[in-house]
Short mmCIF file of N, CA and C in Angstrom, two decimals:
data_model
loop_
_atom_site.label_atom_id
_atom_site.label_comp_id
_atom_site.label_asym_id
_atom_site.label_seq_id
_atom_site.Cartn_x
_atom_site.Cartn_y
_atom_site.Cartn_z
N MET A 1022 0.86 -1.18 0.00
CA MET A 1022 0.00 0.00 0.00
C MET A 1022 0.89 1.23 0.00
N THR A 1023 0.68 2.09 -0.93
CA THR A 1023 1.51 3.29 -0.99
C THR A 1023 0.89 4.39 -0.13
N ALA A 1024 1.76 5.16 0.46
CA ALA A 1024 1.28 6.25 1.31
C ALA A 1024 0.76 7.38 0.44
N ARG A 1025 -0.37 7.93 0.84
CA ARG A 1025 -0.94 9.05 0.09
C ARG A 1025 -0.34 10.35 0.59
N THR A 1026 -0.16 11.26 -0.33
CA THR A 1026 0.38 12.56 0.04
C THR A 1026 -0.75 13.41 0.60
N PRO A 1027 -0.39 14.43 1.37
CA PRO A 1027 -1.43 15.32 1.89
C PRO A 1027 -2.26 15.96 0.78
N ALA A 1028 -1.63 16.22 -0.37
CA ALA A 1028 -2.37 16.82 -1.49
C ALA A 1028 -3.43 15.86 -2.01
N GLU A 1029 -3.09 14.58 -2.08
CA GLU A 1029 -4.05 13.59 -2.55
C GLU A 1029 -5.20 13.44 -1.56
N ILE A 1030 -4.88 13.45 -0.29
CA ILE A 1030 -5.92 13.36 0.75
C ILE A 1030 -6.85 14.56 0.67
N LEU A 1031 -6.27 15.74 0.52
CA LEU A 1031 -7.06 16.96 0.42
C LEU A 1031 -7.94 16.94 -0.83
N ALA A 1032 -7.40 16.49 -1.95
CA ALA A 1032 -8.19 16.42 -3.19
C ALA A 1032 -9.36 15.47 -3.04
N GLU A 1033 -9.12 14.32 -2.42
CA GLU A 1033 -10.19 13.35 -2.21
C GLU A 1033 -11.26 13.93 -1.28
N SER A 1034 -10.83 14.61 -0.25
CA SER A 1034 -11.77 15.22 0.69
C SER A 1034 -12.63 16.26 -0.02
N ARG A 1035 -12.00 17.04 -0.88
CA ARG A 1035 -12.78 18.06 -1.63
C ARG A 1035 -13.77 17.42 -2.58
N ARG A 1036 -13.35 16.34 -3.24
CA ARG A 1036 -14.27 15.62 -4.14
C ARG A 1036 -15.47 15.10 -3.36
N ASN A 1037 -15.22 14.50 -2.20
CA ASN A 1037 -16.31 13.96 -1.39
C ASN A 1037 -17.25 15.07 -0.93
N THR A 1038 -16.67 16.20 -0.49
CA THR A 1038 -17.49 17.33 -0.05
C THR A 1038 -18.33 17.85 -1.21
N SER A 1039 -17.73 17.94 -2.39
CA SER A 1039 -18.46 18.42 -3.57
C SER A 1039 -19.61 17.48 -3.90
N LEU A 1040 -19.36 16.18 -3.86
CA LEU A 1040 -20.43 15.22 -4.15
C LEU A 1040 -21.57 15.33 -3.14
N LEU A 1041 -21.21 15.49 -1.87
CA LEU A 1041 -22.25 15.63 -0.84
C LEU A 1041 -23.08 16.88 -1.06
N LYS A 1042 -22.42 17.98 -1.39
CA LYS A 1042 -23.16 19.23 -1.63
C LYS A 1042 -24.06 19.11 -2.85
N ARG A 1043 -23.56 18.49 -3.91
CA ARG A 1043 -24.38 18.31 -5.11
C ARG A 1043 -25.60 17.44 -4.81
N GLN A 1044 -25.40 16.38 -4.03
CA GLN A 1044 -26.52 15.52 -3.65
C GLN A 1044 -27.53 16.30 -2.80
N ARG A 1045 -27.00 17.15 -1.91
CA ARG A 1045 -27.89 17.97 -1.08
C ARG A 1045 -28.73 18.91 -1.95
N VAL A 1046 -28.13 19.46 -3.00
CA VAL A 1046 -28.88 20.34 -3.92
C VAL A 1046 -29.98 19.55 -4.61
N LEU A 1047 -29.65 18.35 -5.08
CA LEU A 1047 -30.67 17.54 -5.78
C LEU A 1047 -31.81 17.17 -4.83
N ASN A 1048 -31.48 16.82 -3.59
CA ASN A 1048 -32.52 16.50 -2.61
C ASN A 1048 -33.38 17.73 -2.32
N THR A 1049 -32.76 18.88 -2.25
CA THR A 1049 -33.50 20.13 -1.99
C THR A 1049 -34.45 20.43 -3.14
N ILE A 1050 -34.00 20.21 -4.36
CA ILE A 1050 -34.87 20.46 -5.53
C ILE A 1050 -36.09 19.55 -5.46
N ARG A 1051 -35.88 18.26 -5.15
CA ARG A 1051 -37.01 17.33 -5.04
C ARG A 1051 -37.98 17.77 -3.96
N ARG A 1052 -37.44 18.17 -2.80
CA ARG A 1052 -38.30 18.59 -1.70
C ARG A 1052 -39.08 19.85 -2.08
N MET A 1053 -38.42 20.80 -2.75
CA MET A 1053 -39.10 22.04 -3.14
C MET A 1053 -40.20 21.75 -4.16
N LEU A 1054 -39.95 20.81 -5.06
CA LEU A 1054 -41.00 20.43 -6.02
C LEU A 1054 -42.17 19.79 -5.30
N ASP A 1055 -41.86 18.91 -4.35
CA ASP A 1055 -42.93 18.24 -3.60
C ASP A 1055 -43.75 19.23 -2.78
N ASP A 1056 -43.09 20.23 -2.22
CA ASP A 1056 -43.78 21.22 -1.38
C ASP A 1056 -44.32 22.39 -2.19
N SER A 1057 -44.16 22.35 -3.49
CA SER A 1057 -44.62 23.42 -4.39
C SER A 1057 -44.01 24.77 -4.02
N GLU A 1058 -42.77 24.74 -3.60
CA GLU A 1058 -42.06 26.00 -3.32
C GLU A 1058 -41.51 26.54 -4.63
N PRO A 1059 -41.53 27.86 -4.80
CA PRO A 1059 -40.98 28.44 -6.04
C PRO A 1059 -39.48 28.14 -6.14
N ILE A 1060 -39.08 27.69 -7.30
CA ILE A 1060 -37.68 27.30 -7.50
C ILE A 1060 -36.97 28.36 -8.34
N SER A 1061 -35.85 28.78 -7.82
CA SER A 1061 -34.93 29.66 -8.55
C SER A 1061 -33.53 29.25 -8.11
N PHE A 1062 -32.54 29.73 -8.83
CA PHE A 1062 -31.17 29.36 -8.47
C PHE A 1062 -30.84 29.82 -7.05
N ALA A 1063 -31.21 31.06 -6.74
CA ALA A 1063 -30.92 31.60 -5.41
C ALA A 1063 -31.69 30.85 -4.32
N ALA A 1064 -32.96 30.53 -4.59
CA ALA A 1064 -33.78 29.84 -3.59
C ALA A 1064 -33.23 28.44 -3.32
N VAL A 1065 -32.79 27.74 -4.36
CA VAL A 1065 -32.22 26.41 -4.18
C VAL A 1065 -30.91 26.50 -3.40
N ALA A 1066 -30.08 27.46 -3.75
CA ALA A 1066 -28.79 27.63 -3.03
C ALA A 1066 -29.04 27.93 -1.56
N ARG A 1067 -29.99 28.80 -1.29
CA ARG A 1067 -30.29 29.17 0.09
C ARG A 1067 -30.86 27.97 0.86
N ALA A 1068 -31.78 27.25 0.25
CA ALA A 1068 -32.41 26.12 0.93
C ALA A 1068 -31.42 24.97 1.15
N ALA A 1069 -30.49 24.78 0.21
CA ALA A 1069 -29.51 23.69 0.34
C ALA A 1069 -28.29 24.14 1.14
N ASN A 1070 -28.23 25.42 1.45
CA ASN A 1070 -27.11 25.98 2.22
C ASN A 1070 -25.78 25.76 1.47
N VAL A 1071 -25.80 26.12 0.19
CA VAL A 1071 -24.59 26.05 -0.64
C VAL A 1071 -24.44 27.38 -1.36
N SER A 1072 -23.33 27.57 -2.01
CA SER A 1072 -23.09 28.81 -2.73
C SER A 1072 -23.91 28.83 -4.01
N THR A 1073 -24.23 30.03 -4.47
CA THR A 1073 -24.96 30.13 -5.74
C THR A 1073 -24.10 29.66 -6.89
N TRP A 1074 -22.79 29.76 -6.71
CA TRP A 1074 -21.88 29.27 -7.75
C TRP A 1074 -22.14 27.79 -8.02
N LEU A 1075 -22.37 27.02 -6.97
CA LEU A 1075 -22.57 25.58 -7.14
C LEU A 1075 -23.84 25.28 -7.93
N VAL A 1076 -24.92 26.01 -7.68
CA VAL A 1076 -26.17 25.70 -8.39
C VAL A 1076 -26.10 26.10 -9.86
N TYR A 1077 -25.14 26.97 -10.22
CA TYR A 1077 -24.93 27.34 -11.62
C TYR A 1077 -23.88 26.43 -12.27
N ALA A 1078 -23.22 25.59 -11.48
CA ALA A 1078 -22.16 24.72 -12.02
C ALA A 1078 -22.76 23.68 -12.94
N GLU A 1079 -21.94 23.25 -13.91
CA GLU A 1079 -22.38 22.22 -14.85
C GLU A 1079 -22.68 20.94 -14.09
N GLY A 1080 -23.78 20.30 -14.45
CA GLY A 1080 -24.19 19.09 -13.77
C GLY A 1080 -25.24 19.35 -12.71
N VAL A 1081 -25.33 20.57 -12.21
CA VAL A 1081 -26.34 20.94 -11.23
C VAL A 1081 -27.33 21.91 -11.87
N ARG A 1082 -26.77 22.82 -12.67
CA ARG A 1082 -27.59 23.84 -13.34
C ARG A 1082 -28.74 23.19 -14.11
N GLU A 1083 -28.46 22.10 -14.81
CA GLU A 1083 -29.49 21.44 -15.63
C GLU A 1083 -30.66 20.96 -14.78
N HIS A 1084 -30.37 20.46 -13.58
CA HIS A 1084 -31.43 19.98 -12.69
C HIS A 1084 -32.30 21.14 -12.20
N VAL A 1085 -31.66 22.26 -11.87
CA VAL A 1085 -32.41 23.42 -11.40
C VAL A 1085 -33.30 23.96 -12.53
N GLN A 1086 -32.73 24.05 -13.73
CA GLN A 1086 -33.51 24.56 -14.87
C GLN A 1086 -34.68 23.62 -15.19
N ALA A 1087 -34.44 22.32 -15.12
CA ALA A 1087 -35.52 21.37 -15.39
C ALA A 1087 -36.64 21.51 -14.36
N ALA A 1088 -36.26 21.71 -13.10
CA ALA A 1088 -37.27 21.87 -12.05
C ALA A 1088 -38.04 23.17 -12.26
N MET A 1089 -37.35 24.22 -12.67
CA MET A 1089 -38.03 25.50 -12.91
C MET A 1089 -39.02 25.35 -14.08
N GLN A 1090 -38.61 24.65 -15.14
CA GLN A 1090 -39.51 24.44 -16.28
C GLN A 1090 -40.70 23.58 -15.88
N ARG A 1091 -40.44 22.59 -15.06
CA ARG A 1091 -41.53 21.71 -14.60
C ARG A 1091 -42.56 22.52 -13.81
N GLN A 1092 -42.07 23.44 -12.95
CA GLN A 1092 -43.01 24.27 -12.18
C GLN A 1092 -43.79 25.21 -13.09
N GLU A 1093 -43.13 25.72 -14.12
CA GLU A 1093 -43.82 26.63 -15.04
C GLU A 1093 -44.94 25.92 -15.80
N GLN A 1094 -44.74 24.64 -16.05
CA GLN A 1094 -45.72 23.88 -16.84
C GLN A 1094 -46.88 23.37 -16.00
N THR A 1095 -46.71 23.30 -14.68
CA THR A 1095 -47.81 22.82 -13.84
C THR A 1095 -48.83 23.93 -13.69
N PRO A 1096 -50.10 23.59 -13.75
CA PRO A 1096 -51.13 24.62 -13.63
C PRO A 1096 -51.13 25.21 -12.21
N VAL A 1097 -51.44 26.47 -12.18
CA VAL A 1097 -51.49 27.15 -10.89
C VAL A 1097 -52.85 26.88 -10.28
N THR A 1098 -52.86 26.01 -9.28
CA THR A 1098 -54.12 25.63 -8.65
C THR A 1098 -54.50 26.60 -7.55
N ALA A 1099 -53.53 27.33 -7.04
CA ALA A 1099 -53.83 28.24 -5.94
C ALA A 1099 -54.81 29.32 -6.38
N ALA A 1100 -54.62 29.87 -7.56
CA ALA A 1100 -55.51 30.92 -8.04
C ALA A 1100 -56.91 30.36 -8.29
N VAL A 1101 -56.98 29.14 -8.79
CA VAL A 1101 -58.28 28.53 -9.07
C VAL A 1101 -59.03 28.29 -7.77
N GLN A 1102 -58.29 27.97 -6.70
CA GLN A 1102 -58.93 27.67 -5.43
C GLN A 1102 -59.17 28.94 -4.62
N GLY A 1103 -58.90 30.09 -5.18
CA GLY A 1103 -59.18 31.35 -4.50
C GLY A 1103 -58.10 31.74 -3.49
N ARG A 1104 -56.89 31.22 -3.66
CA ARG A 1104 -55.83 31.54 -2.71
C ARG A 1104 -54.81 32.51 -3.31
N SER A 1105 -55.17 33.24 -4.32
CA SER A 1105 -54.20 34.15 -4.91
C SER A 1105 -54.08 35.40 -4.03
N ALA A 1106 -52.90 35.94 -4.02
CA ALA A 1106 -52.65 37.12 -3.20
C ALA A 1106 -53.05 38.37 -3.97
N GLY A 1107 -53.68 39.29 -3.27
CA GLY A 1107 -54.08 40.54 -3.89
C GLY A 1107 -52.92 41.52 -3.91
N ALA A 1108 -53.10 42.61 -4.65
CA ALA A 1108 -52.04 43.62 -4.79
C ALA A 1108 -51.70 44.24 -3.44
N THR A 1109 -52.72 44.50 -2.62
CA THR A 1109 -52.48 45.11 -1.31
C THR A 1109 -51.66 44.16 -0.43
N SER A 1110 -52.00 42.88 -0.50
CA SER A 1110 -51.28 41.89 0.29
C SER A 1110 -49.82 41.81 -0.16
N LEU A 1111 -49.61 41.85 -1.47
CA LEU A 1111 -48.24 41.80 -1.99
C LEU A 1111 -47.45 43.04 -1.57
N HIS A 1112 -48.09 44.21 -1.61
CA HIS A 1112 -47.41 45.45 -1.19
C HIS A 1112 -47.07 45.39 0.31
N THR A 1113 -47.99 44.84 1.10
CA THR A 1113 -47.74 44.69 2.53
C THR A 1113 -46.56 43.75 2.78
N ASP A 1114 -46.58 42.61 2.06
CA ASP A 1114 -45.46 41.66 2.19
C ASP A 1114 -44.13 42.32 1.79
N LEU A 1115 -44.18 43.10 0.72
CA LEU A 1115 -42.96 43.77 0.26
C LEU A 1115 -42.48 44.77 1.31
N ALA A 1116 -43.39 45.53 1.88
CA ALA A 1116 -43.01 46.50 2.91
C ALA A 1116 -42.44 45.80 4.14
N MET A 1117 -43.06 44.69 4.52
CA MET A 1117 -42.55 43.93 5.67
C MET A 1117 -41.16 43.36 5.37
N ALA A 1118 -40.99 42.88 4.16
CA ALA A 1118 -39.69 42.32 3.78
C ALA A 1118 -38.62 43.41 3.79
N ARG A 1119 -38.98 44.58 3.28
CA ARG A 1119 -38.02 45.70 3.29
C ARG A 1119 -37.66 46.10 4.72
N GLU A 1120 -38.64 46.12 5.58
CA GLU A 1120 -38.39 46.47 6.99
C GLU A 1120 -37.48 45.43 7.65
N GLU A 1121 -37.76 44.17 7.35
CA GLU A 1121 -36.91 43.11 7.91
C GLU A 1121 -35.48 43.21 7.38
N ILE A 1122 -35.35 43.55 6.12
CA ILE A 1122 -34.02 43.74 5.53
C ILE A 1122 -33.29 44.87 6.24
N LYS A 1123 -33.99 45.98 6.50
CA LYS A 1123 -33.37 47.10 7.23
C LYS A 1123 -32.89 46.66 8.60
N GLU A 1124 -33.76 45.93 9.30
CA GLU A 1124 -33.40 45.45 10.65
C GLU A 1124 -32.20 44.51 10.59
N LEU A 1125 -32.20 43.62 9.61
CA LEU A 1125 -31.08 42.68 9.48
C LEU A 1125 -29.79 43.41 9.15
N ARG A 1126 -29.87 44.42 8.29
CA ARG A 1126 -28.67 45.20 7.96
C ARG A 1126 -28.15 45.95 9.19
N ALA A 1127 -29.08 46.51 9.95
CA ALA A 1127 -28.68 47.23 11.17
C ALA A 1127 -28.03 46.26 12.16
N GLU A 1128 -28.63 45.09 12.30
CA GLU A 1128 -28.06 44.08 13.20
C GLU A 1128 -26.68 43.64 12.71
N ARG A 1129 -26.55 43.43 11.40
CA ARG A 1129 -25.26 43.06 10.82
C ARG A 1129 -24.21 44.12 11.12
N ASP A 1130 -24.59 45.40 10.93
CA ASP A 1130 -23.65 46.49 11.20
C ASP A 1130 -23.26 46.53 12.67
N GLN A 1131 -24.23 46.32 13.56
CA GLN A 1131 -23.92 46.29 14.99
C GLN A 1131 -22.97 45.15 15.32
N LEU A 1132 -23.24 43.98 14.76
CA LEU A 1132 -22.37 42.84 15.01
C LEU A 1132 -20.97 43.06 14.44
N ARG A 1133 -20.92 43.68 13.26
CA ARG A 1133 -19.62 43.97 12.65
C ARG A 1133 -18.83 44.94 13.52
N ASP A 1134 -19.51 45.99 14.02
CA ASP A 1134 -18.83 46.96 14.89
C ASP A 1134 -18.36 46.31 16.18
N ALA A 1135 -19.23 45.47 16.75
CA ALA A 1135 -18.85 44.78 17.99
C ALA A 1135 -17.64 43.87 17.75
N MET A 1136 -17.63 43.19 16.61
CA MET A 1136 -16.51 42.31 16.28
C MET A 1136 -15.23 43.13 16.10
N ARG A 1137 -15.34 44.27 15.43
CA ARG A 1137 -14.16 45.14 15.25
C ARG A 1137 -13.63 45.60 16.60
N GLN A 1138 -14.54 46.00 17.48
CA GLN A 1138 -14.10 46.46 18.80
C GLN A 1138 -13.44 45.33 19.58
N GLN A 1139 -14.03 44.14 19.49
CA GLN A 1139 -13.47 42.99 20.20
C GLN A 1139 -12.09 42.64 19.66
N LEU A 1140 -11.96 42.64 18.34
CA LEU A 1140 -10.65 42.35 17.74
C LEU A 1140 -9.63 43.42 18.11
N GLY A 1141 -10.07 44.68 18.10
CA GLY A 1141 -9.18 45.76 18.49
C GLY A 1141 -8.73 45.62 19.93
N HIS A 1142 -9.68 45.24 20.78
CA HIS A 1142 -9.34 45.04 22.20
C HIS A 1142 -8.35 43.89 22.35
N GLN A 1143 -8.57 42.82 21.61
CA GLN A 1143 -7.65 41.69 21.67
C GLN A 1143 -6.26 42.08 21.18
N LEU A 1144 -6.23 42.86 20.10
CA LEU A 1144 -4.93 43.32 19.59
C LEU A 1144 -4.24 44.22 20.61
N ASP A 1145 -5.02 45.08 21.26
CA ASP A 1145 -4.44 45.94 22.29
C ASP A 1145 -3.88 45.11 23.42
N GLN A 1146 -4.61 44.06 23.82
CA GLN A 1146 -4.14 43.21 24.90
C GLN A 1146 -2.83 42.52 24.52
N ILE A 1147 -2.78 42.03 23.29
CA ILE A 1147 -1.56 41.38 22.82
C ILE A 1147 -0.42 42.39 22.80
N SER A 1148 -0.70 43.57 22.25
CA SER A 1148 0.33 44.60 22.17
C SER A 1148 0.76 45.04 23.56
N ASN A 1149 -0.20 45.23 24.46
CA ASN A 1149 0.13 45.66 25.82
C ASN A 1149 0.97 44.62 26.53
N ARG A 1150 0.65 43.37 26.35
CA ARG A 1150 1.41 42.30 27.00
C ARG A 1150 2.85 42.31 26.50
N LYS A 1151 3.01 42.44 25.19
CA LYS A 1151 4.37 42.46 24.64
C LYS A 1151 5.12 43.69 25.12
N LEU A 1152 4.43 44.82 25.16
CA LEU A 1152 5.08 46.03 25.63
C LEU A 1152 5.48 45.91 27.09
N THR A 1153 4.61 45.32 27.90
CA THR A 1153 4.92 45.13 29.31
C THR A 1153 6.13 44.22 29.48
N GLU A 1154 6.16 43.15 28.70
CA GLU A 1154 7.31 42.25 28.76
C GLU A 1154 8.59 42.98 28.34
N ARG A 1155 8.51 43.80 27.31
CA ARG A 1155 9.69 44.54 26.82
C ARG A 1155 10.15 45.56 27.87
N ILE A 1156 9.20 46.23 28.51
CA ILE A 1156 9.56 47.19 29.56
C ILE A 1156 10.24 46.49 30.71
N THR A 1157 9.74 45.31 31.08
CA THR A 1157 10.36 44.54 32.15
C THR A 1157 11.79 44.15 31.76
N GLU A 1158 11.98 43.72 30.52
CA GLU A 1158 13.33 43.36 30.05
C GLU A 1158 14.26 44.57 30.12
N LEU A 1159 13.78 45.71 29.63
CA LEU A 1159 14.61 46.92 29.61
C LEU A 1159 14.92 47.40 31.03
N THR A 1160 13.96 47.30 31.93
CA THR A 1160 14.18 47.70 33.32
C THR A 1160 15.25 46.82 33.96
N GLU A 1161 15.17 45.53 33.70
CA GLU A 1161 16.17 44.60 34.25
C GLU A 1161 17.55 44.91 33.68
N ALA A 1162 17.62 45.17 32.38
CA ALA A 1162 18.91 45.50 31.76
C ALA A 1162 19.46 46.80 32.35
N ASN A 1163 18.58 47.78 32.58
CA ASN A 1163 19.00 49.06 33.18
C ASN A 1163 19.57 48.83 34.58
N ARG A 1164 18.94 47.98 35.35
CA ARG A 1164 19.44 47.66 36.71
C ARG A 1164 20.84 47.04 36.64
N LYS A 1165 21.02 46.12 35.70
CA LYS A 1165 22.33 45.50 35.54
C LYS A 1165 23.39 46.54 35.20
N PHE A 1166 23.07 47.45 34.26
CA PHE A 1166 24.03 48.48 33.87
C PHE A 1166 24.34 49.42 35.03
N GLU A 1167 23.32 49.78 35.79
CA GLU A 1167 23.55 50.65 36.95
C GLU A 1167 24.45 49.95 37.96
N HIS A 1168 24.25 48.66 38.16
CA HIS A 1168 25.09 47.89 39.08
C HIS A 1168 26.54 47.87 38.58
N GLU A 1169 26.71 47.65 37.26
CA GLU A 1169 28.07 47.63 36.69
C GLU A 1169 28.72 49.00 36.82
N VAL A 1170 27.95 50.07 36.57
CA VAL A 1170 28.50 51.44 36.70
C VAL A 1170 28.90 51.68 38.15
N ALA A 1171 28.08 51.24 39.09
CA ALA A 1171 28.41 51.42 40.51
C ALA A 1171 29.69 50.68 40.85
N GLN A 1172 29.91 49.51 40.26
CA GLN A 1172 31.14 48.77 40.52
C GLN A 1172 32.34 49.43 39.85
N LEU A 1173 32.14 50.09 38.72
CA LEU A 1173 33.24 50.73 38.00
C LEU A 1173 33.57 52.12 38.53
N ARG A 1174 32.68 52.75 39.26
CA ARG A 1174 32.90 54.10 39.76
C ARG A 1174 34.18 54.21 40.61
N PRO A 1175 34.44 53.30 41.57
CA PRO A 1175 35.70 53.40 42.33
C PRO A 1175 36.92 53.27 41.41
N LEU A 1176 36.81 52.45 40.39
CA LEU A 1176 37.93 52.32 39.46
C LEU A 1176 38.15 53.62 38.70
N ALA A 1177 37.06 54.28 38.32
CA ALA A 1177 37.18 55.56 37.60
C ALA A 1177 37.83 56.58 38.50
N ASP A 1178 37.47 56.63 39.79
CA ASP A 1178 38.10 57.56 40.73
C ASP A 1178 39.59 57.25 40.87
N HIS A 1179 39.93 55.96 40.92
CA HIS A 1179 41.33 55.55 41.04
C HIS A 1179 42.11 55.95 39.78
N VAL A 1180 41.49 55.79 38.61
CA VAL A 1180 42.14 56.18 37.35
C VAL A 1180 42.39 57.68 37.34
N GLN A 1181 41.43 58.49 37.80
CA GLN A 1181 41.63 59.94 37.85
C GLN A 1181 42.78 60.30 38.80
N GLU A 1182 42.85 59.60 39.93
CA GLU A 1182 43.93 59.85 40.89
C GLU A 1182 45.28 59.51 40.27
N LEU A 1183 45.32 58.38 39.55
CA LEU A 1183 46.57 57.99 38.89
C LEU A 1183 46.95 58.98 37.80
N GLU A 1184 45.96 59.50 37.05
CA GLU A 1184 46.24 60.50 36.02
C GLU A 1184 46.80 61.77 36.65
N ARG A 1185 46.27 62.18 37.82
CA ARG A 1185 46.81 63.35 38.50
C ARG A 1185 48.25 63.10 38.95
N ASP A 1186 48.49 61.88 39.48
CA ASP A 1186 49.85 61.54 39.91
C ASP A 1186 50.80 61.55 38.72
N LEU A 1187 50.34 61.00 37.58
CA LEU A 1187 51.17 60.97 36.38
C LEU A 1187 51.47 62.38 35.89
N ALA A 1188 50.45 63.25 35.91
CA ALA A 1188 50.66 64.64 35.48
C ALA A 1188 51.65 65.33 36.41
N ALA A 1189 51.55 65.07 37.71
CA ALA A 1189 52.48 65.68 38.67
C ALA A 1189 53.89 65.14 38.43
N ALA A 1190 53.99 63.84 38.16
CA ALA A 1190 55.31 63.25 37.92
C ALA A 1190 55.92 63.82 36.65
N ARG A 1191 55.13 64.06 35.63
CA ARG A 1191 55.64 64.64 34.39
C ARG A 1191 56.14 66.07 34.66
N THR A 1192 55.31 66.82 35.39
CA THR A 1192 55.71 68.19 35.70
C THR A 1192 57.02 68.19 36.49
N SER A 1193 57.11 67.32 37.45
CA SER A 1193 58.32 67.23 38.27
C SER A 1193 59.51 66.83 37.40
N LEU A 1194 59.31 65.89 36.48
CA LEU A 1194 60.38 65.46 35.59
C LEU A 1194 60.83 66.58 34.70
N ARG A 1195 59.89 67.38 34.17
CA ARG A 1195 60.25 68.51 33.32
C ARG A 1195 61.11 69.51 34.11
N GLN A 1196 60.70 69.76 35.34
CA GLN A 1196 61.46 70.69 36.17
C GLN A 1196 62.88 70.17 36.39
N MET A 1197 62.96 68.89 36.65
CA MET A 1197 64.28 68.31 36.90
C MET A 1197 65.14 68.41 35.64
N ILE A 1198 64.53 68.19 34.48
CA ILE A 1198 65.29 68.27 33.22
C ILE A 1198 65.75 69.70 33.00
N ARG A 1199 64.90 70.70 33.27
CA ARG A 1199 65.29 72.09 33.09
C ARG A 1199 66.43 72.47 34.03
N GLU A 1200 66.26 72.05 35.26
CA GLU A 1200 67.31 72.36 36.24
C GLU A 1200 68.62 71.68 35.86
N GLY A 1201 68.51 70.48 35.37
CA GLY A 1201 69.70 69.74 34.95
C GLY A 1201 70.36 70.42 33.77
N ASN A 1202 69.58 70.96 32.86
CA ASN A 1202 70.12 71.63 31.68
C ASN A 1202 70.74 72.98 32.07
N GLN A 1203 70.26 73.62 33.10
CA GLN A 1203 70.79 74.92 33.52
C GLN A 1203 72.12 74.76 34.26
N HIS A 1204 72.34 73.68 34.93
CA HIS A 1204 73.57 73.48 35.70
C HIS A 1204 74.65 72.78 34.89
N LYS A 1205 74.47 72.49 33.71
CA LYS A 1205 75.49 71.85 32.89
C LYS A 1205 76.59 72.84 32.58
N PRO A 1206 77.79 72.35 32.62
CA PRO A 1206 78.87 73.24 32.23
C PRO A 1206 78.89 73.35 30.71
N THR A 1207 79.11 74.47 30.25
CA THR A 1207 79.18 74.70 28.83
C THR A 1207 80.56 74.64 28.29
#
């Protein structure tokens, strides 16, 4: 048995998912026909919970179109039985649908804003944590440097003392050389 590569496993998984979604679309079309629900590409996609791209794909599109044609050819029994909607009813339904759309858009905007604020807060927390860690690191490094400077300070004082002694010794040596040059017999 040869080992499958991750790419092969992923391809097989995608094929299986695609087949399942296509079967779900076909089942949805049958159910919508049985329930006399109006069939359109968008309605089938929404009812099957798939993308509209899939219902327009080759191999699925033909089934949707056939179902739409089948519905067009069936006689409308609702109007004959006195169940047709009047113009006022349709206008009311349209107004209600528009109002619901407004509410859904407002809710979507609120949820989007809340999500942005939450993500911003999370980013701030991440940034603050990193900044706090960096400040702690820098504070510790500063303490180490201050400790080293405190240890070097006596040495710096000793170096200055030695430099003063060296300067005094040079001055003294110059004087001795001058005096020596003045007492030389010519």
